[in-house]
Coordinates of C-alpha atoms and ligand atoms in Angstrom, one line a residue:
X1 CA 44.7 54.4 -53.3
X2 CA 43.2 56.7 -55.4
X3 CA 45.6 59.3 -55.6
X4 CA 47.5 61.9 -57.8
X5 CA 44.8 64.9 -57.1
X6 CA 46.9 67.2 -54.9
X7 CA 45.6 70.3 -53.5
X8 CA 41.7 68.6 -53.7
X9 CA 41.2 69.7 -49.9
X10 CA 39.2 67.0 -49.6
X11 CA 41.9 64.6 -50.2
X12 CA 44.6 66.3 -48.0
X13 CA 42.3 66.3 -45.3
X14 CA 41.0 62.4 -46.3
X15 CA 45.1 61.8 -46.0
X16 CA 46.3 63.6 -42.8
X17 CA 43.4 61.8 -41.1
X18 CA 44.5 58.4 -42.3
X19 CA 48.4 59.4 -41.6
X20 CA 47.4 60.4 -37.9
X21 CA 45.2 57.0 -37.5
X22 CA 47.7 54.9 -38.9
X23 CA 50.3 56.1 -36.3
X24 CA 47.9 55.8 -34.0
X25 CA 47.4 52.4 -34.8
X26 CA 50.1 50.7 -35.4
X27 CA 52.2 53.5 -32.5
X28 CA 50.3 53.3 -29.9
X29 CA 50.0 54.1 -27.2
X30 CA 51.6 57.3 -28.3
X31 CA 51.5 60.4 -27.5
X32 CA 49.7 63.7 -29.2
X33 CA 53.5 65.8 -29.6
X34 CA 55.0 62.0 -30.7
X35 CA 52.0 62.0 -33.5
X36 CA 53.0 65.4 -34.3
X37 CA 56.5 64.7 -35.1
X38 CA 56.8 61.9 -36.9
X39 CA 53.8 62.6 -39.3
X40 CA 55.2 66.3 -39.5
X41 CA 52.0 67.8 -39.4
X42 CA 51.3 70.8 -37.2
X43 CA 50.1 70.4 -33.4
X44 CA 47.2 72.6 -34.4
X45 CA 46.2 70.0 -37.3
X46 CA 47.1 66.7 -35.1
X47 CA 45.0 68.2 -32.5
X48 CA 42.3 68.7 -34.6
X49 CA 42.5 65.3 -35.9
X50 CA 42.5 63.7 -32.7
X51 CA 39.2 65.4 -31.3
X52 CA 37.6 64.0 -34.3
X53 CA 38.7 60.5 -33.6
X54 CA 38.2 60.6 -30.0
X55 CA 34.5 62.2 -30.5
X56 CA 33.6 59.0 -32.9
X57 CA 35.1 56.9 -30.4
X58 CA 37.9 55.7 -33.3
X59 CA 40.7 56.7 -30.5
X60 CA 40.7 56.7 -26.8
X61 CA 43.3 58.3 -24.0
X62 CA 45.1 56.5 -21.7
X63 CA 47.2 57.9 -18.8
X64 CA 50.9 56.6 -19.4
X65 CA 53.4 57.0 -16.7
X66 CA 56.1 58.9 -18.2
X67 CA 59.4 57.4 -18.6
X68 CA 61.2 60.0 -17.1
X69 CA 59.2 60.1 -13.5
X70 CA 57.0 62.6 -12.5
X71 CA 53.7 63.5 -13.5
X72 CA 51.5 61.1 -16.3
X73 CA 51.5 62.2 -20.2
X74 CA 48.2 61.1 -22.0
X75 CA 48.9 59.0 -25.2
X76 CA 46.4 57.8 -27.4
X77 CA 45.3 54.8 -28.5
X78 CA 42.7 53.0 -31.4
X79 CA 39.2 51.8 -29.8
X80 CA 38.3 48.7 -32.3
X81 CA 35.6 46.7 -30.0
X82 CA 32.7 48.4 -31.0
X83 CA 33.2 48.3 -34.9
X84 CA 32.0 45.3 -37.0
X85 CA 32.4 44.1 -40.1
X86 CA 31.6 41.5 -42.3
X87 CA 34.5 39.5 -44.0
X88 CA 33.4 36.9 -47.0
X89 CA 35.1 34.6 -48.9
X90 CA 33.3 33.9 -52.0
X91 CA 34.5 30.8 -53.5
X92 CA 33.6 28.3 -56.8
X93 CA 31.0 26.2 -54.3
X94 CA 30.9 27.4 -50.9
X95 CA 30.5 31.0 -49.2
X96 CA 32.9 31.5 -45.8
X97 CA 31.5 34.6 -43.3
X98 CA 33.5 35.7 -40.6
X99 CA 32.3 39.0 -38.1
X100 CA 35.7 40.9 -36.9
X101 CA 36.1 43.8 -34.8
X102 CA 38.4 46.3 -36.2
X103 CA 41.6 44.8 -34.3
X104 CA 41.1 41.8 -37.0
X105 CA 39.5 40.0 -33.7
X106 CA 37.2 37.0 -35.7
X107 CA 33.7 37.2 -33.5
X108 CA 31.9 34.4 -35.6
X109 CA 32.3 32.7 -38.5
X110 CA 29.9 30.4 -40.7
X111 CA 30.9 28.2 -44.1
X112 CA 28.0 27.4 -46.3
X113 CA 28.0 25.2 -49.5
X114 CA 27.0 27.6 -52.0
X115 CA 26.2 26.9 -55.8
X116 CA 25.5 29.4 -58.8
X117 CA 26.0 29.0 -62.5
X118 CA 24.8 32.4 -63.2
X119 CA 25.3 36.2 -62.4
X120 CA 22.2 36.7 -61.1
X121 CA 22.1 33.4 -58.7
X122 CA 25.3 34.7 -57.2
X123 CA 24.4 38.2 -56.5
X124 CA 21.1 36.8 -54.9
X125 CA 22.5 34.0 -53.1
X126 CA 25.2 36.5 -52.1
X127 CA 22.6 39.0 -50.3
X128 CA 20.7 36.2 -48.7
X129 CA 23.5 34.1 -47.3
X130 CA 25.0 38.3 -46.1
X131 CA 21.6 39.1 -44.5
X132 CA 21.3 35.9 -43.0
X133 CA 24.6 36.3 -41.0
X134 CA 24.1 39.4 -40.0
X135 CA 20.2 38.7 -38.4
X136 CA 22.0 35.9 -37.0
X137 CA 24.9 37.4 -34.8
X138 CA 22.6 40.9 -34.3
X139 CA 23.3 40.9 -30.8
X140 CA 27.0 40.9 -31.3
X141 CA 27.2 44.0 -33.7
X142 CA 27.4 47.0 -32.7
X143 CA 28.3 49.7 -35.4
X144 CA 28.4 47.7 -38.9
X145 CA 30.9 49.8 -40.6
X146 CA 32.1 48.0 -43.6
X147 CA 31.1 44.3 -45.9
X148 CA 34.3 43.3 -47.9
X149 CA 34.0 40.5 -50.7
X150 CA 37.1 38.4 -51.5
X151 CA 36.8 36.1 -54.8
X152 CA 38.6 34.5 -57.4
X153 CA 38.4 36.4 -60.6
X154 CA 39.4 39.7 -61.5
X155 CA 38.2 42.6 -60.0
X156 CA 38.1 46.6 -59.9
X157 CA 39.1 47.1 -56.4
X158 CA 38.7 50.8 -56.4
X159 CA 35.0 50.6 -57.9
X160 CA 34.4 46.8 -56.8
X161 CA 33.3 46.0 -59.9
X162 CA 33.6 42.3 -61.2
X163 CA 35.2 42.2 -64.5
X164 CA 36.0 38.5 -64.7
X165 CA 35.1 34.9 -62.6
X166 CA 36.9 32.0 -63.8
X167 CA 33.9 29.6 -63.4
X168 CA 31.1 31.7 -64.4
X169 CA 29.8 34.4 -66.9
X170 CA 30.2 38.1 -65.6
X171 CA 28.7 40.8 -67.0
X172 CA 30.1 43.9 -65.8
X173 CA 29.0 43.1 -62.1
X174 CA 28.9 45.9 -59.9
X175 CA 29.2 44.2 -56.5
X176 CA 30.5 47.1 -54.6
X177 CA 27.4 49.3 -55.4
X178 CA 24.9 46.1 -55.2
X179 CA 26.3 45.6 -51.7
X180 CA 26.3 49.5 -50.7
X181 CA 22.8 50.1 -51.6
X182 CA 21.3 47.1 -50.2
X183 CA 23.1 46.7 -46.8
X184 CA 23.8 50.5 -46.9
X185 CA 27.1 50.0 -45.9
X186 CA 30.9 50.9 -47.1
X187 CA 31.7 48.3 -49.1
X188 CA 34.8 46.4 -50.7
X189 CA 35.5 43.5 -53.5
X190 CA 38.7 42.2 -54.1
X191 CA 40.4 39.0 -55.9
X192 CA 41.1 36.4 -52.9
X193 CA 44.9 35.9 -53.7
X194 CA 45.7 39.7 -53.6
X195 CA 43.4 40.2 -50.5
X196 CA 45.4 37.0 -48.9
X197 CA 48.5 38.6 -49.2
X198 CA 47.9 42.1 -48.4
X199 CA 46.7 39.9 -45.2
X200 CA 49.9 38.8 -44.7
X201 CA 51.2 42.1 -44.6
X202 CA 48.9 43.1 -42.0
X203 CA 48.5 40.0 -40.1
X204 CA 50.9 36.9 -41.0
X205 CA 53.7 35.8 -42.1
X206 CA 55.2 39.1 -44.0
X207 CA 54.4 41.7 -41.2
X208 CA 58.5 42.8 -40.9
X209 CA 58.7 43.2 -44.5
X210 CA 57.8 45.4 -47.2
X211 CA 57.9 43.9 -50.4
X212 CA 56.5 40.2 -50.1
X213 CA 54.8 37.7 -52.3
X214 CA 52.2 35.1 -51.7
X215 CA 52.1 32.0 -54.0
X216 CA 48.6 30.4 -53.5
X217 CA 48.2 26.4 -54.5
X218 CA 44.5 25.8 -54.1
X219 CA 41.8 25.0 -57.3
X220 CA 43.7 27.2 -59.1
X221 CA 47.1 29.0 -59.1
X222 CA 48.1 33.0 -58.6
X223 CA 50.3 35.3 -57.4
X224 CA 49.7 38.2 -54.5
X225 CA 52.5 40.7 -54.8
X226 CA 52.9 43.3 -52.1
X227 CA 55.8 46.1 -53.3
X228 CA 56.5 49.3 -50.8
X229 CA 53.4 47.8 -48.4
X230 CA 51.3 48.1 -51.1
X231 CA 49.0 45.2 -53.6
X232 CA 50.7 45.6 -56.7
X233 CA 48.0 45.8 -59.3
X234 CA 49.4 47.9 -62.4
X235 CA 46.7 49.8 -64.4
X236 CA 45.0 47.1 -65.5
X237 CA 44.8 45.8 -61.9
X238 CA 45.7 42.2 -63.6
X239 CA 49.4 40.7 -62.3
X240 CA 50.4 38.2 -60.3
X241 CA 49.0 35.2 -63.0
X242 CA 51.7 33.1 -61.9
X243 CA 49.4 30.2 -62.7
X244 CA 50.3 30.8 -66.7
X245 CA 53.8 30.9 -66.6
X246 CA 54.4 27.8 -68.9
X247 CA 56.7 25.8 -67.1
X248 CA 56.4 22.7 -69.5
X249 CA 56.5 23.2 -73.7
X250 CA 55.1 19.5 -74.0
X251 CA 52.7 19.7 -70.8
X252 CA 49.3 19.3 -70.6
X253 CA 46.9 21.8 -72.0
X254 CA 45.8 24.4 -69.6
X255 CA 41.9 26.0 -69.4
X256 CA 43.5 29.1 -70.4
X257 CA 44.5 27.5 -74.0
X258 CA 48.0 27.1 -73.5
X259 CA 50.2 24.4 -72.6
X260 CA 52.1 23.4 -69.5
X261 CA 50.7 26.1 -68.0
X262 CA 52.1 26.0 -63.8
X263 CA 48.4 25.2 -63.0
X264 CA 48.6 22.1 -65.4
X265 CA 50.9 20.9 -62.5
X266 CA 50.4 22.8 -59.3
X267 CA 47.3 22.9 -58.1
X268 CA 45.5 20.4 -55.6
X269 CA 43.2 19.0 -58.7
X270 CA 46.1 18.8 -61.0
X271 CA 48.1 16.7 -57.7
X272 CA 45.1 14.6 -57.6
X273 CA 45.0 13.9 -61.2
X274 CA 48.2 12.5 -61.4
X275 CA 48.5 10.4 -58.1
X276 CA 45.2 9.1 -59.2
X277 CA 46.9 7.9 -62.6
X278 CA 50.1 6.6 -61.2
X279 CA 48.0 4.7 -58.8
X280 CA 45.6 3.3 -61.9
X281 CA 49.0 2.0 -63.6
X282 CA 49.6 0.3 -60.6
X283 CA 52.2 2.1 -59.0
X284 CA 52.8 0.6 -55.4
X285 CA 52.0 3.1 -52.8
X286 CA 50.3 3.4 -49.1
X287 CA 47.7 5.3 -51.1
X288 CA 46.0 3.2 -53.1
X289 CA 42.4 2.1 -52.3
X290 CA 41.7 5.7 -50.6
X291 CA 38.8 7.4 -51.9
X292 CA 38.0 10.0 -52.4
X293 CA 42.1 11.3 -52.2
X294 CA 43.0 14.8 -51.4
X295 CA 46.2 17.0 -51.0
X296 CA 45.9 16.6 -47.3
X297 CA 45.8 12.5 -47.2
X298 CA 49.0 12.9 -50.0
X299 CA 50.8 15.3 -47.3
X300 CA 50.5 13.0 -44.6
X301 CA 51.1 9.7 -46.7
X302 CA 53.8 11.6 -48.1
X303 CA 55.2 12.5 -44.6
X304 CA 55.0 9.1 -43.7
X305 CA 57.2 8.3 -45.9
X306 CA 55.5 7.0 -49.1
X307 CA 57.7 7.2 -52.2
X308 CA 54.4 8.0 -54.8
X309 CA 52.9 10.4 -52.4
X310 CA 56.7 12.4 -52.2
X311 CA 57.6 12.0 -55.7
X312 CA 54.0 13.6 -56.9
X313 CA 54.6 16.8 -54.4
X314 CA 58.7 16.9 -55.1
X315 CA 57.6 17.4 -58.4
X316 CA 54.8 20.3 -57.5
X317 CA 57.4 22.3 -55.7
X318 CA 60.1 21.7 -58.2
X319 CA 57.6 23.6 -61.0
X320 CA 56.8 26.4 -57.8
X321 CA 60.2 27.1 -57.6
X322 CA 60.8 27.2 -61.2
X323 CA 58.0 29.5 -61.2
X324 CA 58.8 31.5 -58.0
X325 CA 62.1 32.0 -59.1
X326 CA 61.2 34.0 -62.5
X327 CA 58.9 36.5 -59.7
X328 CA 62.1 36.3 -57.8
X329 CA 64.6 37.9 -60.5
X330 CA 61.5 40.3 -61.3
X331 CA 61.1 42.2 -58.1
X332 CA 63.7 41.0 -55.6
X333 CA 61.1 40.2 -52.4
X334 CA 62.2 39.8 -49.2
X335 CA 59.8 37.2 -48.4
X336 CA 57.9 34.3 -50.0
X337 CA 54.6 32.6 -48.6
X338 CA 53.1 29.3 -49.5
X339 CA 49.6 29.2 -49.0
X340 CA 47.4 26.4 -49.2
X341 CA 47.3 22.5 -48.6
X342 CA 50.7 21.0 -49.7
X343 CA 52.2 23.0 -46.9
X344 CA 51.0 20.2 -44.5
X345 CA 53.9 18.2 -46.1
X346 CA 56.9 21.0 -45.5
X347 CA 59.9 19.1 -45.0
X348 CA 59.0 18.0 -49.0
X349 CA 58.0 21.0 -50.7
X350 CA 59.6 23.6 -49.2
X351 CA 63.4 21.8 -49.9
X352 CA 62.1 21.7 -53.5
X353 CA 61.2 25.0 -54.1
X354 CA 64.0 26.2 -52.3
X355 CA 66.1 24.4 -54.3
X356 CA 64.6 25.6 -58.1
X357 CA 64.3 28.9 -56.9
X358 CA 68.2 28.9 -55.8
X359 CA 69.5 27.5 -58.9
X360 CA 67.3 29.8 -61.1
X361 CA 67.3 33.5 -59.5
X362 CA 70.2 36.0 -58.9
X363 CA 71.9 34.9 -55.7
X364 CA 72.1 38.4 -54.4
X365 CA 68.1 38.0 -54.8
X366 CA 67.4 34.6 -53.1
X367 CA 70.5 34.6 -50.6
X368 CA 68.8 35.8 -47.7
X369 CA 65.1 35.1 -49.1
X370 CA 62.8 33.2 -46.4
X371 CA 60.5 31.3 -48.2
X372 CA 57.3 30.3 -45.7
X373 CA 53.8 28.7 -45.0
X374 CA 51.1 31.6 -44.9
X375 CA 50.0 32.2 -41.9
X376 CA 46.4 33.0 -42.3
X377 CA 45.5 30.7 -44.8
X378 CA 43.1 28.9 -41.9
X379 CA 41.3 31.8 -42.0
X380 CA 40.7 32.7 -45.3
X381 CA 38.4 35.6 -44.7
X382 CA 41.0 37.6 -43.3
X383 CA 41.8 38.4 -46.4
X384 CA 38.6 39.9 -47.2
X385 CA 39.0 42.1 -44.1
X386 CA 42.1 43.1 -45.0
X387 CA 40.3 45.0 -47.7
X388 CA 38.7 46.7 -44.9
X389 CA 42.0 47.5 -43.0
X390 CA 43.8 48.8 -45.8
X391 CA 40.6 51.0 -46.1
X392 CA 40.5 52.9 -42.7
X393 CA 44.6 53.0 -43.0
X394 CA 44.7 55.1 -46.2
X395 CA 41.6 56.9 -44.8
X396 CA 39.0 55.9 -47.7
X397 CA 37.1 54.3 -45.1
X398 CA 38.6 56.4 -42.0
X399 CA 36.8 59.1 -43.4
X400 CA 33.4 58.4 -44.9
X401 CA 33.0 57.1 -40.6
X402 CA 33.9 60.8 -39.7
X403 CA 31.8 62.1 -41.7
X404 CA 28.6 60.2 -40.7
Ligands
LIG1 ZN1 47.3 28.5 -68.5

């Protein structure tokens, strides 16, 4: 959140707003004097606040019989049906578009392969593939209030400006703006891994907890960590590169220049790579002859029992936990998620991180720590509408919709 300007009116009003939403939200049904006291604002200002969400329809009223008996109080509650937005995950070489109402309700969804080597390819193929959902499932929107953009690279998630793709040149790509003005539109860009775990805060497997991280294990490696219910970004907005921690002085060299980098190791190319060469030097395993391999065919070889297949994930959670357990000693989470494919194979790699991260962190740290598959990684552009969530519930985009 942008913050730190007290006593800019429009702020204060831009934050009571989003502080009598948010109650209502995630409250409700509750009532107007309940609103009142916990947010500690006065009944003049929550009343005031509440017209304006009932009049654009944000909020509704419904009768409540009162606990106590007698005659029904009126509580209030969020209205999400009629409010649309568009959710996309903007990967290496496909696109994934998802419509959701504003309860996170997934309406429609499309995947497309989707190919660009340069700036300029992506920002058009971007648009296109954008407007072509949206003609598409017309009939099913009724207020489009918000396109967010989840991708993997580093990102400006207050300006939504690109700074960095790992697979492509960027220069200085203003997607936020691009997106506003042509779909004119609120807009949001985020990196995928951060948008992932914020939703798991709002959605999935680190809802009861506060401070949370999300390890991701897909093409590449990183880090989402969530401090206070917050993405913590720094000032740089660039943490969570758990993928560089160098877990191996002799390992293999990593695309960032190093060596032995985690994503040398643990990602599903890097699993790949070496089953494929232990099967080459003719290492006996159910595995061999299947082409082309992936982590999901490793997972359920390895499940099966197959000593190769177990040995090559064993070893990827070993270096997670190794890993995990250096984020561990730095911010003391209450909860770890796993995201991606070798959590099909849980009885293997969750005993291995477990165990690295318990012989490697405080034990006041990991004693109680949960560490857990991600429960939205199936639908990966949750995490671009979590974007959008975070946006009407610290009023950024709670109150450009009031004002319109
Ligand atoms: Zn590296």
């Amino acid at each position: 959140m942008n913050g730190g300007q007290i006593g800019n009116v429009d702020l204060v009003k831009q934050l009571n707003s989003a502080a009598v939403y948010r109650l209502i939200d995630q409250q409700g049904p509750i009532s107007r004097i309940q609103v009142a006291d916990v947010s500690q604002l006065a009944p003049a200002s929550v009343t005031k606040i509440t017209r304006q969400l009932l009049e654009r329809g944000l909020i509704k009223e419904v009768a409540q019989q009162a606990s106590t008996g007698g005659r029904r109080a009126i509580s209030l509650t969020t209205e999400v049906a009629p409010f649309h937005s568009i959710a996309v995950r903007l990967g290496r070489d496909y696109i994934q578009l998802s419509l959701y109402d504003l309860g996170g309700k997934e309406l429609a969804s499309a995947e497309h392969e989707f190919l660009y080597a340069q700036q300029p390819q992506l920002i058009e193929g971007l648009l296109g593939h954008i407007k072509a959902f949206i003609a598409q499932h017309s009939a099913q929107i009724d207020q489009l209030i918000a396109i967010g953009v989840v991708l993997p690279g580093l990102v400006n998630p207050e300006t939504g400006v690109v700074e960095y793709m790992p697979h492509i040149d960027i220069d200085t790509l203003d997607l936020g703006d691009i997106l506003r003005e042509h779909f004119h539109v609120e807009s949001f860009v985020g990196n995928d891994v951060r948008g992932m775990a914020l939703a798991e805060h709002y959605f999935g497997a680190s809802q009861d907890c506060q401070d949370s991280i999300l390890v991701s294990v897909h093409r590449g490696t990183g880090a989402g960590i969530i401090v206070n219910g917050q993405v913590f970004l720094g000032s740089n907005r660039n943490v969570g590169e758990i993928g560089h921690i160098q877990i191996d002085a002799l390992g293999d060299k990593c695309q960032c220049g190093n060596f032995g980098c985690l994503e040398t190791i643990a990602t599903n190319p890097a699993i790949i790579k070496r089953v494929t060469n232990l099967l080459a030097q003719g290492y006996e395993s159910s595995l061999a002859g299947i082409e082309p391999l992936n982590v999901e065919t490793i997972c359920q070889h390895a499940n099966q029992g197959d000593e190769l297949a177990k040995q090559a994930l064993v070893q990827v959670g070993n270096q997670l936990g190794k890993a995990i357990a250096i984020t561990v000693n730095l911010f003391n989470p209450q909860k770890i998620v796993i995201a991606g494919q070798i959590t099909a194979a849980p009885e293997i790699i969750f005993p291995a991180i477990l165990r690295n991260v318990h012989n490697q962190s405080l034990k006041t740290f990991h004693r109680d720590l949960p560490i857990v598959a991600s429960a939205v990684d199936k639908q990966p552009t949750k995490s671009a509408f979590a974007m959008i969530k975070r946006a009407m519930l610290n009023g950024v985009l709670l109150q450009k919709l009031l004002e319109d």
